[in-house]
PDB file of N, CA and C in Angstrom:
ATOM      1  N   UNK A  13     -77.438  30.123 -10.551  1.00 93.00           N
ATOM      2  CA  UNK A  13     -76.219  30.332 -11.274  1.00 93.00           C
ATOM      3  C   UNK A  13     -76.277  29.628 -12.633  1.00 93.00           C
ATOM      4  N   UNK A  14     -76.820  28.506 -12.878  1.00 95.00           N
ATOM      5  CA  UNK A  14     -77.316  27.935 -14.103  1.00 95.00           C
ATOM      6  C   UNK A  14     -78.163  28.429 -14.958  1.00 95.00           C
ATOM      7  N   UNK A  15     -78.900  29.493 -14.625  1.00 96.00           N
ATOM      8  CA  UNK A  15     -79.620  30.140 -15.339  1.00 96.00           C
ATOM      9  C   UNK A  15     -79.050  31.439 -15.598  1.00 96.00           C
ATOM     10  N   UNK A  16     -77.918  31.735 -15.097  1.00 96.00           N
ATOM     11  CA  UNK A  16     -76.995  33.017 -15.916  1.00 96.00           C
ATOM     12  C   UNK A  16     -75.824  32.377 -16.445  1.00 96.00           C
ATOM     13  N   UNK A  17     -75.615  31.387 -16.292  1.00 97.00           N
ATOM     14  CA  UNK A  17     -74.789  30.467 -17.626  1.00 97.00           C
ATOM     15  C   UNK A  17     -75.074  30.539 -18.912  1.00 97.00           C
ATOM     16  N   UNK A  18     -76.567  30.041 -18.795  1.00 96.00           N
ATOM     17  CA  UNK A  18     -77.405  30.155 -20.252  1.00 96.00           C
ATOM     18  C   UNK A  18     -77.559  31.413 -20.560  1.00 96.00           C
ATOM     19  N   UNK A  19     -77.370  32.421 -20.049  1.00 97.00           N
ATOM     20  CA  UNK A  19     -77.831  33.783 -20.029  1.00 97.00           C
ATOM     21  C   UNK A  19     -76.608  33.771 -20.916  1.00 97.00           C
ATOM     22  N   UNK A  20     -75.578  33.544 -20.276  1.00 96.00           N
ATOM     23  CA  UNK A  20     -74.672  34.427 -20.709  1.00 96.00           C
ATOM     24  C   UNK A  20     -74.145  33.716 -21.990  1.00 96.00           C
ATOM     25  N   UNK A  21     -74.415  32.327 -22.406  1.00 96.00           N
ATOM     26  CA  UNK A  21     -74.050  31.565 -23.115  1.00 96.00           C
ATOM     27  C   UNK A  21     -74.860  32.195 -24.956  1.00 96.00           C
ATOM     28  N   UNK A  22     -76.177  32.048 -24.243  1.00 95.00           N
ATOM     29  CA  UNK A  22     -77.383  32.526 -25.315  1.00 95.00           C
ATOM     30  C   UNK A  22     -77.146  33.802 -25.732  1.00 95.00           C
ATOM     31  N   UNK A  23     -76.423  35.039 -25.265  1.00 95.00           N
ATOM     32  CA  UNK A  23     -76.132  36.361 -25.626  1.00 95.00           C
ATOM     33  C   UNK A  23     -74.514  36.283 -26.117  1.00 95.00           C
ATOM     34  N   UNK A  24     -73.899  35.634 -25.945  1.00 96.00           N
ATOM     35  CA  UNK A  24     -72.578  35.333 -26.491  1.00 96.00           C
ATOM     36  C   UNK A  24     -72.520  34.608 -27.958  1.00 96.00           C
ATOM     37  N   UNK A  25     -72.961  33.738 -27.766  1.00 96.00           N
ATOM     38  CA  UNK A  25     -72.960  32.614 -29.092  1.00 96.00           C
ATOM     39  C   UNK A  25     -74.059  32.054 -29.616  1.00 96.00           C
ATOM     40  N   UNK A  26     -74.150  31.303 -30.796  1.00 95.00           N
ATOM     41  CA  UNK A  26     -75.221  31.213 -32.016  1.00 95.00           C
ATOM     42  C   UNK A  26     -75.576  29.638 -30.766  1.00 95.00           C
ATOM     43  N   UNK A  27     -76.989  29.504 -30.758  1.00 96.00           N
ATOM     44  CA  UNK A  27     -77.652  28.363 -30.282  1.00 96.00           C
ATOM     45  C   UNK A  27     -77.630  27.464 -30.879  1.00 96.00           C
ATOM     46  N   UNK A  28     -76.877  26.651 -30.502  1.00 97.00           N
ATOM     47  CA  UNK A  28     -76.590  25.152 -31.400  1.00 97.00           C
ATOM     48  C   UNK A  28     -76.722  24.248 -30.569  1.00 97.00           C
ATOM     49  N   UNK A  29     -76.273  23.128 -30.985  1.00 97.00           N
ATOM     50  CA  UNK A  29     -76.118  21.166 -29.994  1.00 97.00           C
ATOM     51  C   UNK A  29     -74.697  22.013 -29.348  1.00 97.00           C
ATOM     52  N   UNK A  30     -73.886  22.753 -29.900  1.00 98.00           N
ATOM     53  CA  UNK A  30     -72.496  23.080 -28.972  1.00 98.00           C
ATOM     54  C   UNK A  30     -72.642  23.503 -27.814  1.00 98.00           C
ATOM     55  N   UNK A  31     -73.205  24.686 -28.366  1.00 97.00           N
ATOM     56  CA  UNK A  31     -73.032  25.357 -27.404  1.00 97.00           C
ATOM     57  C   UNK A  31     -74.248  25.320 -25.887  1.00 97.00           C
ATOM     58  N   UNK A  32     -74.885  24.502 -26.556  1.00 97.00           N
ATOM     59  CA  UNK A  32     -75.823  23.701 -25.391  1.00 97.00           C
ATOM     60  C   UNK A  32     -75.309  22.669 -25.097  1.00 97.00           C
ATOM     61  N   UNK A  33     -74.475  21.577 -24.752  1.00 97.00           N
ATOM     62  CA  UNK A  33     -73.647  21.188 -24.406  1.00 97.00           C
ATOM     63  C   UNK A  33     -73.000  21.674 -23.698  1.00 97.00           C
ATOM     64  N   UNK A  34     -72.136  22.736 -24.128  1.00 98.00           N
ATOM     65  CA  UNK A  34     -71.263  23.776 -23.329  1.00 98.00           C
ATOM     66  C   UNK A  34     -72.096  24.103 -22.119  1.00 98.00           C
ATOM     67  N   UNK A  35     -72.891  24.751 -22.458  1.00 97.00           N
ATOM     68  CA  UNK A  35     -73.635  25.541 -21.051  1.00 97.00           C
ATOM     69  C   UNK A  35     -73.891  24.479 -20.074  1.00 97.00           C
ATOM     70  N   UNK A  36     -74.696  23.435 -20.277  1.00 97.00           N
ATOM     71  CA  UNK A  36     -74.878  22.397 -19.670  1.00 97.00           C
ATOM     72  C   UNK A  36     -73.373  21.867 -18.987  1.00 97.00           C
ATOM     73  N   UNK A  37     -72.572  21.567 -19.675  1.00 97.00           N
ATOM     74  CA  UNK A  37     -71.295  21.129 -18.980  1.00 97.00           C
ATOM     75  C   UNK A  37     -70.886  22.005 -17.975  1.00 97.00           C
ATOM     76  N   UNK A  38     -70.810  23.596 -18.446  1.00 97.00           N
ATOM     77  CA  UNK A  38     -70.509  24.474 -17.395  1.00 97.00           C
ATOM     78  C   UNK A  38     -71.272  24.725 -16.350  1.00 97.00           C
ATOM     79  N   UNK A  39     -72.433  24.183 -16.412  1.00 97.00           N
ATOM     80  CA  UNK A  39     -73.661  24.310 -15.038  1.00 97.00           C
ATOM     81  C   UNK A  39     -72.834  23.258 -14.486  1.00 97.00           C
ATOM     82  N   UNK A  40     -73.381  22.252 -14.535  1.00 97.00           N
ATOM     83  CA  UNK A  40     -72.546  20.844 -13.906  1.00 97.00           C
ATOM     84  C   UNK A  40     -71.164  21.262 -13.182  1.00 97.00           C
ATOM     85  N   UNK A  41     -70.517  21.352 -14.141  1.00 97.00           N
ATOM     86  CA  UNK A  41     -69.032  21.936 -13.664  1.00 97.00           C
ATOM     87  C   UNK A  41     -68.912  22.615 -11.800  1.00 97.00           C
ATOM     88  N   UNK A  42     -70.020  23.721 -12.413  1.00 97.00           N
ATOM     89  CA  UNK A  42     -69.891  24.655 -11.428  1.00 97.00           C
ATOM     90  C   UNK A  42     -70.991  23.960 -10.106  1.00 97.00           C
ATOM     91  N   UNK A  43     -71.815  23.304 -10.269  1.00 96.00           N
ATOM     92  CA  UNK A  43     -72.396  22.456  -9.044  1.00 96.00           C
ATOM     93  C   UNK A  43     -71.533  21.713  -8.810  1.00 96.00           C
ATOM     94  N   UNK A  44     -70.601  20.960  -9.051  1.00 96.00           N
ATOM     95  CA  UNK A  44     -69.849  20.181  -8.513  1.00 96.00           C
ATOM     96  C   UNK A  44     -68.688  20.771  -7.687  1.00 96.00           C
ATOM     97  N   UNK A  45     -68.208  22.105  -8.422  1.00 97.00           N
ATOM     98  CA  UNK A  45     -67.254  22.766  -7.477  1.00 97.00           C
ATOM     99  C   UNK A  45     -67.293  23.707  -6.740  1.00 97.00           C
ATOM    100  N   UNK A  46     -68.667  23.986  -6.559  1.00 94.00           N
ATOM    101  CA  UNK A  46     -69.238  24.429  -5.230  1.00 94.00           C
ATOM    102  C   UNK A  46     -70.057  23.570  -3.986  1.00 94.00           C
ATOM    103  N   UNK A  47     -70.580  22.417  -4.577  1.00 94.00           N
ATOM    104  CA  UNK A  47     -70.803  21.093  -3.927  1.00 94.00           C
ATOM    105  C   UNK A  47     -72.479  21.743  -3.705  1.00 94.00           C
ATOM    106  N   UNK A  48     -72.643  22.343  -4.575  1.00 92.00           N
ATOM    107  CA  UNK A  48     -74.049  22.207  -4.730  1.00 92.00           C
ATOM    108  C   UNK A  48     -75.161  22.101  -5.934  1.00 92.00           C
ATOM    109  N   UNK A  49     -74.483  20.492  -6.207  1.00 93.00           N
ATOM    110  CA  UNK A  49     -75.276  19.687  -7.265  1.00 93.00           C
ATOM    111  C   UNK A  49     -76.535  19.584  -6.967  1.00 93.00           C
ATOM    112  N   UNK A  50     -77.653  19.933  -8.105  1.00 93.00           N
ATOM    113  CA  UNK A  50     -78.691  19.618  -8.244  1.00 93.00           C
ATOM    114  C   UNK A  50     -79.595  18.807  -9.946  1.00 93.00           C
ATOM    115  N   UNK A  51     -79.363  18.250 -10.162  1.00 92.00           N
ATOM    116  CA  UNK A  51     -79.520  17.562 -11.204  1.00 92.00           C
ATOM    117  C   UNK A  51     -80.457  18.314 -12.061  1.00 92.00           C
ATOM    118  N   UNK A  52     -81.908  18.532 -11.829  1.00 92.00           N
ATOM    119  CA  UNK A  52     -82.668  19.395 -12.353  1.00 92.00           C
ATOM    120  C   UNK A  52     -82.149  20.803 -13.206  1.00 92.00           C
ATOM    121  N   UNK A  53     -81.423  21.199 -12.162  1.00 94.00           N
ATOM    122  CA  UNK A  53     -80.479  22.390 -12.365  1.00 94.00           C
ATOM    123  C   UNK A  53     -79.848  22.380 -14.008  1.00 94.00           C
ATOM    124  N   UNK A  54     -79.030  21.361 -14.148  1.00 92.00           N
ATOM    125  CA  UNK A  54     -78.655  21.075 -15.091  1.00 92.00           C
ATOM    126  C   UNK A  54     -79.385  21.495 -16.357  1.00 92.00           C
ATOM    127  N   UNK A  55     -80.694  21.612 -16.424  1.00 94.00           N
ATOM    128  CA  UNK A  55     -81.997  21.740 -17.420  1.00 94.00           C
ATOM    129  C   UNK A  55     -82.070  23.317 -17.837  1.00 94.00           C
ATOM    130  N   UNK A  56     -81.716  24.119 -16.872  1.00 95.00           N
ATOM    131  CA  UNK A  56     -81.598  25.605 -16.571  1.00 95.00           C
ATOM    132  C   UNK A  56     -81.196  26.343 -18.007  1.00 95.00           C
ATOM    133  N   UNK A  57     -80.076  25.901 -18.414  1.00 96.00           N
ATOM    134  CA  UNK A  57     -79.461  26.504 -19.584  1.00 96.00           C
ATOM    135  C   UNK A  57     -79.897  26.230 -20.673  1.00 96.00           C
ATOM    136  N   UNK A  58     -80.667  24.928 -20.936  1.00 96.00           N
ATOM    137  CA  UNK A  58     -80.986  25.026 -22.113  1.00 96.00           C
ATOM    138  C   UNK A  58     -82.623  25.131 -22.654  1.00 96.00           C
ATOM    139  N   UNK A  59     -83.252  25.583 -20.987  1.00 95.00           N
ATOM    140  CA  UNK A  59     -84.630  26.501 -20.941  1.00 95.00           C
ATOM    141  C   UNK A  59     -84.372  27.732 -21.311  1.00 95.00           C
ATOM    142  N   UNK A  60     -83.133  28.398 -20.954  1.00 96.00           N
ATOM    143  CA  UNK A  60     -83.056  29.400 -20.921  1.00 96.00           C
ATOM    144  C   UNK A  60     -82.592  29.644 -22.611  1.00 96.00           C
ATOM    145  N   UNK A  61     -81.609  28.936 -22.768  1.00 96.00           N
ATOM    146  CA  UNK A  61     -81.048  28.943 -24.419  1.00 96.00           C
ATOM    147  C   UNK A  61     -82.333  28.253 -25.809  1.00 96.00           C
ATOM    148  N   UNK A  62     -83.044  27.873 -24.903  1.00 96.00           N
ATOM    149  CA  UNK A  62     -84.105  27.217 -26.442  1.00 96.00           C
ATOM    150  C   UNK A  62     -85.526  28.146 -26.263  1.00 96.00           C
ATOM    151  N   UNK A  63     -85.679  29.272 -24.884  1.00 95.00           N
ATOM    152  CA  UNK A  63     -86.727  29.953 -25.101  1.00 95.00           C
ATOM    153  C   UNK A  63     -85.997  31.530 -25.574  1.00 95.00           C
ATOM    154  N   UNK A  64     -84.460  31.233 -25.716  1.00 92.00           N
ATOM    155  CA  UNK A  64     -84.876  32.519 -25.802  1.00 92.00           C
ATOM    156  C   UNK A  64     -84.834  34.153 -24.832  1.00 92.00           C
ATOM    157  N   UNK A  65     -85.036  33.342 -23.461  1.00 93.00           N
ATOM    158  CA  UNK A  65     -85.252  34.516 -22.123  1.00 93.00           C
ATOM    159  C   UNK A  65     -84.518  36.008 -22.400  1.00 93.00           C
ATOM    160  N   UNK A  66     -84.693  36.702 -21.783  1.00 94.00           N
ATOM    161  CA  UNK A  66     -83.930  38.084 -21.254  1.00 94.00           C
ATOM    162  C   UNK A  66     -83.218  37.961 -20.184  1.00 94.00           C
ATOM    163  N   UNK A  67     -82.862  39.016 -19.934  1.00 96.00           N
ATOM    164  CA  UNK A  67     -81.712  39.215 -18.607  1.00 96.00           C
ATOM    165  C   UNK A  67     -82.752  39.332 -17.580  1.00 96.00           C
ATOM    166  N   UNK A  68     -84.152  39.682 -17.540  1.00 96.00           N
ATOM    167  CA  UNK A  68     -85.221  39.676 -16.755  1.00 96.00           C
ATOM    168  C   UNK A  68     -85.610  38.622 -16.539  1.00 96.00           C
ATOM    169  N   UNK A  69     -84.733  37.225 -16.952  1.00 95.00           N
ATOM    170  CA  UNK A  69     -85.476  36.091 -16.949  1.00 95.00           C
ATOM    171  C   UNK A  69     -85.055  35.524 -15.220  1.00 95.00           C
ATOM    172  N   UNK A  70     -83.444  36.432 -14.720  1.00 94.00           N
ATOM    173  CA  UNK A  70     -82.911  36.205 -13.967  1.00 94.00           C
ATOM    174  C   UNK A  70     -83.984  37.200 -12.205  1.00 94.00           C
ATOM    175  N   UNK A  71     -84.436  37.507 -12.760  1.00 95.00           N
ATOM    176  CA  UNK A  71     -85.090  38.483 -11.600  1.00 95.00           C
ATOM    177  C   UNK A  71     -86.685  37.734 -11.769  1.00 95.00           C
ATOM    178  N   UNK A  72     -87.244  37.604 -12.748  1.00 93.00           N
ATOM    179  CA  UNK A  72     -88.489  36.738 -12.638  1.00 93.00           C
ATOM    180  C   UNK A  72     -88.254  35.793 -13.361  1.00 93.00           C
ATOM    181  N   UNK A  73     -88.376  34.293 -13.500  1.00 94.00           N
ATOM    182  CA  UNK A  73     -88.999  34.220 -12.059  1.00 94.00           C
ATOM    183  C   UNK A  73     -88.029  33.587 -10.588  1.00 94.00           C
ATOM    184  N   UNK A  74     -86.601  33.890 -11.168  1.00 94.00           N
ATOM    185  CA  UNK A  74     -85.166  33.116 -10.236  1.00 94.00           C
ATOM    186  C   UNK A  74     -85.185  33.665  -9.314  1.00 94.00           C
ATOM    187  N   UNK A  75     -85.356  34.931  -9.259  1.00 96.00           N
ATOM    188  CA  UNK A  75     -84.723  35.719  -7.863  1.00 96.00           C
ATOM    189  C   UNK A  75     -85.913  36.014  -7.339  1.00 96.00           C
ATOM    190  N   UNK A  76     -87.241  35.906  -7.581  1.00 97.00           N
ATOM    191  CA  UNK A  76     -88.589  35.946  -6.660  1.00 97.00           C
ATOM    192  C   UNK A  76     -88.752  35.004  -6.387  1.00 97.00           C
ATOM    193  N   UNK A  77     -88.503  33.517  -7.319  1.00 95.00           N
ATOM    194  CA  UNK A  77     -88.838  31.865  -6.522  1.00 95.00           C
ATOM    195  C   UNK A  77     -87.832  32.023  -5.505  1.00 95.00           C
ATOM    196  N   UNK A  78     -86.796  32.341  -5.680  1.00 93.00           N
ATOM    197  CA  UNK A  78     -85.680  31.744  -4.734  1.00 93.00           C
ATOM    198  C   UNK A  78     -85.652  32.339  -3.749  1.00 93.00           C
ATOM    199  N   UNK A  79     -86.146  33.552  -3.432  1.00 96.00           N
ATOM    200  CA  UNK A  79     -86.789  34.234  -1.838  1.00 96.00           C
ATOM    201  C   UNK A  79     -88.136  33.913  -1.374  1.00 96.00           C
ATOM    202  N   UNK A  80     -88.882  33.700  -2.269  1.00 98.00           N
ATOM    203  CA  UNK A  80     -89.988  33.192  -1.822  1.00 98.00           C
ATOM    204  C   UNK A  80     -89.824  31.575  -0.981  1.00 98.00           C
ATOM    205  N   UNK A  81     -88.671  30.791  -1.787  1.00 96.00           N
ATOM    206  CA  UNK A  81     -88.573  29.529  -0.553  1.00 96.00           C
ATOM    207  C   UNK A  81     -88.127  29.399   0.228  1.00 96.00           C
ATOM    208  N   UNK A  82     -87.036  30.043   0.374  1.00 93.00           N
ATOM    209  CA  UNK A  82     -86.218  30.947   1.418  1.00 93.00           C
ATOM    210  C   UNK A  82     -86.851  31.191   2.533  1.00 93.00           C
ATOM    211  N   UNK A  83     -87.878  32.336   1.995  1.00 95.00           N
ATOM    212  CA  UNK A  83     -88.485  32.797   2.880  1.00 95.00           C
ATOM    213  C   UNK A  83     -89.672  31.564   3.920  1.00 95.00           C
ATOM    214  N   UNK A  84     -90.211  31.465   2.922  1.00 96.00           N
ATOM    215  CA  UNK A  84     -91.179  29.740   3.846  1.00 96.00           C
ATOM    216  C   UNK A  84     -90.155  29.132   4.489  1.00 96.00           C
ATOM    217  N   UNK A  85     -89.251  28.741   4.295  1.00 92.00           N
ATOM    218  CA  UNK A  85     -88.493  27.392   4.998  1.00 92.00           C
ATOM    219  C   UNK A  85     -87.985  28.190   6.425  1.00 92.00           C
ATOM    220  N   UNK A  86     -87.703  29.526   6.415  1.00 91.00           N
ATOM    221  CA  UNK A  86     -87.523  30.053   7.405  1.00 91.00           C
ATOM    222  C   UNK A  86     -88.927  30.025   8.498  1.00 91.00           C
ATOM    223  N   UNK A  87     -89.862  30.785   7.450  1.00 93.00           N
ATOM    224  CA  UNK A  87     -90.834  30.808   8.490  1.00 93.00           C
ATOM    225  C   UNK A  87     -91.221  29.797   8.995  1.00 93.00           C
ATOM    226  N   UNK A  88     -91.315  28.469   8.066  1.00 95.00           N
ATOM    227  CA  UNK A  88     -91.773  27.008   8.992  1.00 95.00           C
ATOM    228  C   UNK A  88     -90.963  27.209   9.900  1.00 95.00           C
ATOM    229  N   UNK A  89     -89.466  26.379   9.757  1.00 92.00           N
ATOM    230  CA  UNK A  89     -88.859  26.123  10.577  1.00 92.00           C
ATOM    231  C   UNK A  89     -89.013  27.173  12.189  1.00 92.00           C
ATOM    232  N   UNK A  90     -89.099  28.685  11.789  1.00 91.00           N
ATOM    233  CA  UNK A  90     -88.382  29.228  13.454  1.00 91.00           C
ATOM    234  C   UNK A  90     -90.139  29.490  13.847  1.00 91.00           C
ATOM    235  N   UNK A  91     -91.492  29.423  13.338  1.00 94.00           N
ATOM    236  CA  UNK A  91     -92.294  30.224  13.534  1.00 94.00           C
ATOM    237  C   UNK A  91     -93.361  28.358  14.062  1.00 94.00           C
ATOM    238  N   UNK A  92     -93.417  27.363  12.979  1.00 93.00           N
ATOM    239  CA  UNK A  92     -94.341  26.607  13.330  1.00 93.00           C
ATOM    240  C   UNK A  92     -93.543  25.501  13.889  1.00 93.00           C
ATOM    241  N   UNK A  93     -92.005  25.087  13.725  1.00 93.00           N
ATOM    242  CA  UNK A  93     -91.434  23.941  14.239  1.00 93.00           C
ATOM    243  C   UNK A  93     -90.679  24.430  15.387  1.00 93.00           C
ATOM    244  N   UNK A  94     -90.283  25.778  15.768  1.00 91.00           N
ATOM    245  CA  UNK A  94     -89.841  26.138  16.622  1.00 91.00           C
ATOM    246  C   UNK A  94     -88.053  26.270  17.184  1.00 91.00           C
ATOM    247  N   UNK A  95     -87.491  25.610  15.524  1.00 90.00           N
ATOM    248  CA  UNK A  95     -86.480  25.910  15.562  1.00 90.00           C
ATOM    249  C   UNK A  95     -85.335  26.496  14.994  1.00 90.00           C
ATOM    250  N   UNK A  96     -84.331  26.803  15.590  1.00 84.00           N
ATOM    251  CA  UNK A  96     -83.389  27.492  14.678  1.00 84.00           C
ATOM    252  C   UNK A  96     -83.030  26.992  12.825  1.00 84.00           C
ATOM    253  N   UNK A  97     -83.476  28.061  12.233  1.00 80.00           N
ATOM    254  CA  UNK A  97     -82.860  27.164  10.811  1.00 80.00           C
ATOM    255  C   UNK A  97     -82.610  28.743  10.178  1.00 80.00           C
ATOM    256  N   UNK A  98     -82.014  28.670   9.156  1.00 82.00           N
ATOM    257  CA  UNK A  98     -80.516  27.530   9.306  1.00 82.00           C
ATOM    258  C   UNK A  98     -79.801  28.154  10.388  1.00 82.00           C
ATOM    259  N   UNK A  99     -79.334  27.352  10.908  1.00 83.00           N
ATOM    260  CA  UNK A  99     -78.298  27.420  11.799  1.00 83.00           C
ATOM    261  C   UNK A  99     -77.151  27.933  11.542  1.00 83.00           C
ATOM    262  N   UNK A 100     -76.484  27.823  10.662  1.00 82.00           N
ATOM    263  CA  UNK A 100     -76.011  29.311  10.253  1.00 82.00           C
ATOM    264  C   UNK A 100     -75.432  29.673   8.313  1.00 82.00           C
ATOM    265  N   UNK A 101     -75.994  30.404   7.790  1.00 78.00           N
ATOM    266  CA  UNK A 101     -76.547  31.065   6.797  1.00 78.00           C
ATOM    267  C   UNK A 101     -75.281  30.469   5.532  1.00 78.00           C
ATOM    268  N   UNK A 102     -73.861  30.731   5.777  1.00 72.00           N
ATOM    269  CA  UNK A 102     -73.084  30.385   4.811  1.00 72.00           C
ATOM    270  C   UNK A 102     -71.768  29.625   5.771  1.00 72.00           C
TER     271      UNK A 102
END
């Protein structure tokens, strides 16, 4: 979700100290009020706002990393540790 902040930040408005700020504040923002802070995360928007990305930036490499770990943590867990994970999804 931090990386379509910047998305949407970088196609909206001129790249400045503001509006990188902004994006950054609004990542934060939004990890905190979903309660899924990740600090790193935070970095997202203004990779995304100082390279530049496409809207393809959101499908490679976000939405193939993020099934790809998905996918391992499942398979460890139910295939080599033998147990239920996650236990339940949302």
């Amino acid at each position: 979700m931090t990386t379509l902040i910047g998305l949407v930040m970088v196609n909206m408005f001129e790249v400045n100290a503001w509006t990188m700020g902004a994006a950054v504040g609004l990542a934060v923002a939004f990890m905190i009020l979903t309660k899924t802070t990740h600090p790193p995360a935070g970095a997202n928007p203004l990779l995304v706002m100082l390279t530049g990305e496409s809207w393809m930036f959101l499908f490679n490499p976000v939405l193939i990393g993020t099934l790809l770990i998905v996918t391992i943590g499942v398979v460890y867990h139910r295939w080599i540790c033998k147990r239920v994970y996650p236990i339940r999804w949302l």
